[in-house]
């Protein structure tokens, strides 16, 4: 099995509260099997989910800075009424409208969760009709082409759109959310509040070696002796390669 994204990792002061927010936002459930709060489909904890990418909310002692996250989620809707209802419900749950320079004429709505992590509620789009509640994981970067090459080879995902402004990937099986790279060459100034966690097959070390050959760099964030490996992609986005499932 190739590397695959299993969850979006969000750091939070109050992980259970942020986990509950995202569970309500996505129509999923929040599970707390350990120190973190995992958000995934309802019906019992199933990890890794065979199709969907969950959310893992990790407790940290520091609040988010005012700097915009370089990774955010786009949420899917199936009608304009659904979009409006979802936005209203999210505001009641503690989401706040935020201005990230999107202007007044865009058809999507930009919000932040109760700890300030930005996300978008999209208008209905045919391309996202089968993604589940998370339409896409969106990454700001300097070079969408380079990021598409790295992440496409890292996870064996299929490139669907490659332009100067944007690159889009999706699982070769055509399931789950999209991974989108937008040209927004804002320099990284703070550690990432949101990142991807990848699950390898049987050989974690071999996958880490392969990622380094593709351009990933080792990262020390004070994690110490842990079973996962912290890396950065060629644009400086942090991510982790977890231990194989069941190890």
Short mmCIF file of N, CA and C in Angstrom, two decimals, residues 141-224:
data_model
loop_
_atom_site.label_atom_id
_atom_site.label_comp_id
_atom_site.label_asym_id
_atom_site.label_seq_id
_atom_site.Cartn_x
_atom_site.Cartn_y
_atom_site.Cartn_z
N UNK A 141 0.75 27.84 -1.67
CA UNK A 141 2.14 27.51 -1.98
C UNK A 141 2.69 28.48 -3.02
N UNK A 142 3.99 28.41 -3.22
CA UNK A 142 4.65 29.28 -4.20
C UNK A 142 4.59 28.72 -5.61
N UNK A 143 4.56 27.38 -5.74
CA UNK A 143 4.66 26.75 -7.05
C UNK A 143 3.74 25.53 -7.11
N UNK A 144 2.50 25.69 -7.60
CA UNK A 144 1.58 24.56 -7.67
C UNK A 144 2.12 23.38 -8.48
N UNK A 145 2.85 23.65 -9.57
CA UNK A 145 3.41 22.56 -10.37
C UNK A 145 4.35 21.69 -9.54
N UNK A 146 5.26 22.34 -8.83
CA UNK A 146 6.24 21.59 -8.04
C UNK A 146 5.55 20.81 -6.93
N UNK A 147 4.56 21.41 -6.30
CA UNK A 147 3.85 20.72 -5.24
C UNK A 147 3.06 19.54 -5.78
N UNK A 148 2.46 19.69 -6.94
CA UNK A 148 1.72 18.58 -7.54
C UNK A 148 2.64 17.43 -7.87
N UNK A 149 3.84 17.74 -8.36
CA UNK A 149 4.81 16.67 -8.65
C UNK A 149 5.19 15.93 -7.37
N UNK A 150 5.53 16.69 -6.33
CA UNK A 150 5.97 16.05 -5.09
C UNK A 150 4.85 15.21 -4.49
N UNK A 151 3.69 15.80 -4.28
CA UNK A 151 2.61 15.09 -3.60
C UNK A 151 2.00 14.00 -4.47
N UNK A 152 1.98 14.22 -5.78
CA UNK A 152 1.49 13.16 -6.66
C UNK A 152 2.35 11.92 -6.58
N UNK A 153 3.68 12.12 -6.58
CA UNK A 153 4.59 10.97 -6.45
C UNK A 153 4.60 10.42 -5.03
N UNK A 154 4.46 11.28 -4.05
CA UNK A 154 4.48 10.82 -2.66
C UNK A 154 3.33 9.87 -2.38
N UNK A 155 2.14 10.18 -2.90
CA UNK A 155 0.95 9.40 -2.57
C UNK A 155 0.37 8.64 -3.75
N UNK A 156 0.98 8.78 -4.93
CA UNK A 156 0.46 8.16 -6.13
C UNK A 156 -0.96 8.63 -6.42
N UNK A 157 -1.19 9.92 -6.21
CA UNK A 157 -2.48 10.51 -6.55
C UNK A 157 -2.42 11.06 -7.97
N UNK A 158 -3.59 11.20 -8.60
CA UNK A 158 -3.69 11.58 -10.00
C UNK A 158 -3.84 13.09 -10.15
N UNK A 159 -2.99 13.74 -10.96
CA UNK A 159 -3.20 15.17 -11.24
C UNK A 159 -4.38 15.36 -12.18
N UNK A 160 -5.30 16.25 -11.81
CA UNK A 160 -6.50 16.49 -12.61
C UNK A 160 -6.51 17.87 -13.24
N UNK A 161 -5.78 18.79 -12.67
CA UNK A 161 -5.69 20.15 -13.19
C UNK A 161 -4.32 20.71 -12.85
N UNK A 162 -3.65 21.27 -13.84
CA UNK A 162 -2.35 21.88 -13.62
C UNK A 162 -2.29 23.19 -14.39
N UNK A 163 -2.33 24.30 -13.66
CA UNK A 163 -2.20 25.62 -14.26
C UNK A 163 -1.19 26.41 -13.45
N UNK A 164 -0.87 27.60 -13.92
CA UNK A 164 0.06 28.45 -13.16
C UNK A 164 -0.52 28.83 -11.81
N UNK A 165 -1.86 28.89 -11.74
CA UNK A 165 -2.50 29.36 -10.51
C UNK A 165 -2.89 28.24 -9.56
N UNK A 166 -3.09 27.03 -10.09
CA UNK A 166 -3.67 25.98 -9.25
C UNK A 166 -3.30 24.61 -9.78
N UNK A 167 -3.15 23.67 -8.86
CA UNK A 167 -2.98 22.25 -9.22
C UNK A 167 -3.91 21.44 -8.34
N UNK A 168 -4.53 20.43 -8.95
CA UNK A 168 -5.51 19.61 -8.23
C UNK A 168 -5.16 18.14 -8.39
N UNK A 169 -5.17 17.42 -7.26
CA UNK A 169 -4.92 15.98 -7.25
C UNK A 169 -6.10 15.28 -6.59
N UNK A 170 -6.26 13.99 -6.93
CA UNK A 170 -7.23 13.16 -6.22
C UNK A 170 -6.73 11.72 -6.22
N UNK A 171 -7.19 10.97 -5.25
CA UNK A 171 -6.86 9.55 -5.18
C UNK A 171 -7.08 8.88 -6.53
N UNK A 172 -6.20 7.96 -6.88
CA UNK A 172 -6.33 7.24 -8.15
C UNK A 172 -7.64 6.47 -8.22
N UNK A 173 -8.24 6.17 -7.06
CA UNK A 173 -9.53 5.48 -7.03
C UNK A 173 -10.70 6.44 -7.28
N UNK A 174 -10.43 7.73 -7.34
CA UNK A 174 -11.49 8.71 -7.58
C UNK A 174 -12.45 8.85 -6.42
N UNK A 175 -11.94 8.69 -5.19
CA UNK A 175 -12.79 8.77 -4.01
C UNK A 175 -12.20 9.76 -3.00
N UNK A 176 -13.06 10.22 -2.09
CA UNK A 176 -12.60 11.11 -1.04
C UNK A 176 -12.36 12.52 -1.53
N UNK A 177 -11.76 13.35 -0.68
CA UNK A 177 -11.56 14.76 -1.02
C UNK A 177 -10.44 14.96 -2.04
N UNK A 178 -10.44 16.14 -2.63
CA UNK A 178 -9.35 16.57 -3.51
C UNK A 178 -8.25 17.21 -2.66
N UNK A 179 -7.06 17.26 -3.24
CA UNK A 179 -5.94 18.00 -2.66
C UNK A 179 -5.59 19.09 -3.66
N UNK A 180 -5.72 20.35 -3.25
CA UNK A 180 -5.56 21.46 -4.17
C UNK A 180 -4.45 22.39 -3.70
N UNK A 181 -3.66 22.84 -4.65
CA UNK A 181 -2.55 23.76 -4.37
C UNK A 181 -2.82 25.08 -5.08
N UNK A 182 -2.86 26.16 -4.32
CA UNK A 182 -3.12 27.49 -4.87
C UNK A 182 -1.86 28.33 -4.80
N UNK A 183 -1.59 29.05 -5.88
CA UNK A 183 -0.41 29.90 -5.90
C UNK A 183 -0.65 31.13 -5.02
N UNK A 184 -0.10 31.08 -3.83
CA UNK A 184 -0.14 32.19 -2.89
C UNK A 184 1.20 32.21 -2.17
N UNK A 185 2.20 32.81 -2.81
CA UNK A 185 3.58 32.70 -2.31
C UNK A 185 3.86 33.54 -1.06
N UNK A 186 3.04 33.35 -0.04
CA UNK A 186 3.29 34.03 1.22
C UNK A 186 4.34 33.26 2.00
N UNK A 187 5.41 33.88 2.43
CA UNK A 187 6.45 33.14 3.14
C UNK A 187 5.95 32.58 4.46
N UNK A 188 6.47 31.43 4.82
CA UNK A 188 6.11 30.82 6.10
C UNK A 188 6.78 31.59 7.23
N UNK A 189 5.97 32.00 8.22
CA UNK A 189 6.52 32.78 9.33
C UNK A 189 6.29 32.13 10.68
N UNK A 190 5.37 31.17 10.75
CA UNK A 190 5.08 30.49 12.02
C UNK A 190 4.93 29.00 11.73
N UNK A 191 5.12 28.14 12.73
CA UNK A 191 4.89 26.70 12.52
C UNK A 191 3.45 26.45 12.06
N UNK A 192 3.28 25.40 11.29
CA UNK A 192 1.96 25.09 10.75
C UNK A 192 1.00 24.66 11.86
N UNK A 193 -0.15 25.27 11.88
CA UNK A 193 -1.20 24.89 12.84
C UNK A 193 -2.00 23.69 12.33
N UNK A 194 -1.99 23.51 11.02
CA UNK A 194 -2.73 22.43 10.36
C UNK A 194 -1.77 21.71 9.43
N UNK A 195 -1.77 20.38 9.48
CA UNK A 195 -0.92 19.63 8.56
C UNK A 195 -1.55 18.28 8.24
N UNK A 196 -0.98 17.60 7.26
CA UNK A 196 -1.44 16.27 6.87
C UNK A 196 -0.64 15.20 7.58
N UNK A 197 -1.32 14.13 7.96
CA UNK A 197 -0.67 12.92 8.46
C UNK A 197 -0.87 11.82 7.43
N UNK A 198 0.23 11.16 7.07
CA UNK A 198 0.21 10.11 6.05
C UNK A 198 0.43 8.75 6.69
N UNK A 199 -0.26 7.75 6.16
CA UNK A 199 -0.12 6.38 6.64
C UNK A 199 0.63 5.56 5.60
N UNK A 200 1.74 4.91 6.00
CA UNK A 200 2.47 4.07 5.05
C UNK A 200 1.91 2.65 5.03
N UNK A 201 2.45 1.85 4.12
CA UNK A 201 2.16 0.43 4.15
C UNK A 201 2.97 -0.23 5.25
N UNK A 202 3.65 -1.30 4.92
CA UNK A 202 4.36 -2.05 5.95
C UNK A 202 5.70 -1.43 6.33
N UNK A 203 6.29 -0.60 5.45
CA UNK A 203 7.67 -0.15 5.67
C UNK A 203 7.72 1.37 5.78
N UNK A 204 7.61 1.87 6.99
CA UNK A 204 7.65 3.31 7.22
C UNK A 204 9.01 3.90 6.83
N UNK A 205 10.08 3.24 7.21
CA UNK A 205 11.42 3.76 6.94
C UNK A 205 11.67 3.91 5.44
N UNK A 206 11.23 2.91 4.67
CA UNK A 206 11.42 2.98 3.22
C UNK A 206 10.65 4.15 2.62
N UNK A 207 9.45 4.39 3.13
CA UNK A 207 8.66 5.51 2.61
C UNK A 207 9.30 6.85 2.96
N UNK A 208 9.83 6.96 4.17
CA UNK A 208 10.50 8.21 4.55
C UNK A 208 11.73 8.44 3.67
N UNK A 209 12.48 7.39 3.41
CA UNK A 209 13.64 7.50 2.52
C UNK A 209 13.21 7.95 1.13
N UNK A 210 12.12 7.39 0.63
CA UNK A 210 11.61 7.76 -0.69
C UNK A 210 11.18 9.22 -0.71
N UNK A 211 10.52 9.67 0.34
CA UNK A 211 10.08 11.06 0.40
C UNK A 211 11.26 12.02 0.43
N UNK A 212 12.30 11.66 1.15
CA UNK A 212 13.50 12.50 1.17
C UNK A 212 14.11 12.60 -0.22
N UNK A 213 14.10 11.50 -0.96
CA UNK A 213 14.63 11.52 -2.32
C UNK A 213 13.79 12.40 -3.24
N UNK A 214 12.50 12.54 -2.92
CA UNK A 214 11.62 13.40 -3.71
C UNK A 214 11.75 14.87 -3.36
N UNK A 215 12.43 15.17 -2.24
CA UNK A 215 12.63 16.56 -1.85
C UNK A 215 12.16 16.93 -0.47
N UNK A 216 11.64 15.95 0.30
CA UNK A 216 11.23 16.24 1.67
C UNK A 216 12.46 16.44 2.56
N UNK A 217 12.27 17.18 3.63
CA UNK A 217 13.36 17.48 4.56
C UNK A 217 12.92 17.09 5.97
N UNK A 218 13.85 16.56 6.75
CA UNK A 218 13.56 16.22 8.13
C UNK A 218 13.23 17.45 8.95
N UNK A 219 12.41 17.26 9.98
CA UNK A 219 11.94 18.37 10.79
C UNK A 219 11.98 18.00 12.26
N UNK A 220 12.60 18.85 13.06
CA UNK A 220 12.63 18.67 14.50
C UNK A 220 11.80 19.77 15.14
N UNK A 221 10.63 19.39 15.67
CA UNK A 221 9.77 20.35 16.37
C UNK A 221 9.71 20.01 17.85
N UNK A 222 10.74 19.29 18.30
CA UNK A 222 10.78 18.88 19.69
C UNK A 222 9.94 17.66 19.98
N UNK A 223 9.67 16.86 18.94
CA UNK A 223 8.79 15.71 19.11
C UNK A 223 9.42 14.57 19.91
N UNK A 224 10.75 14.56 20.00
CA UNK A 224 11.41 13.53 20.78
C UNK A 224 11.30 12.16 20.14
#
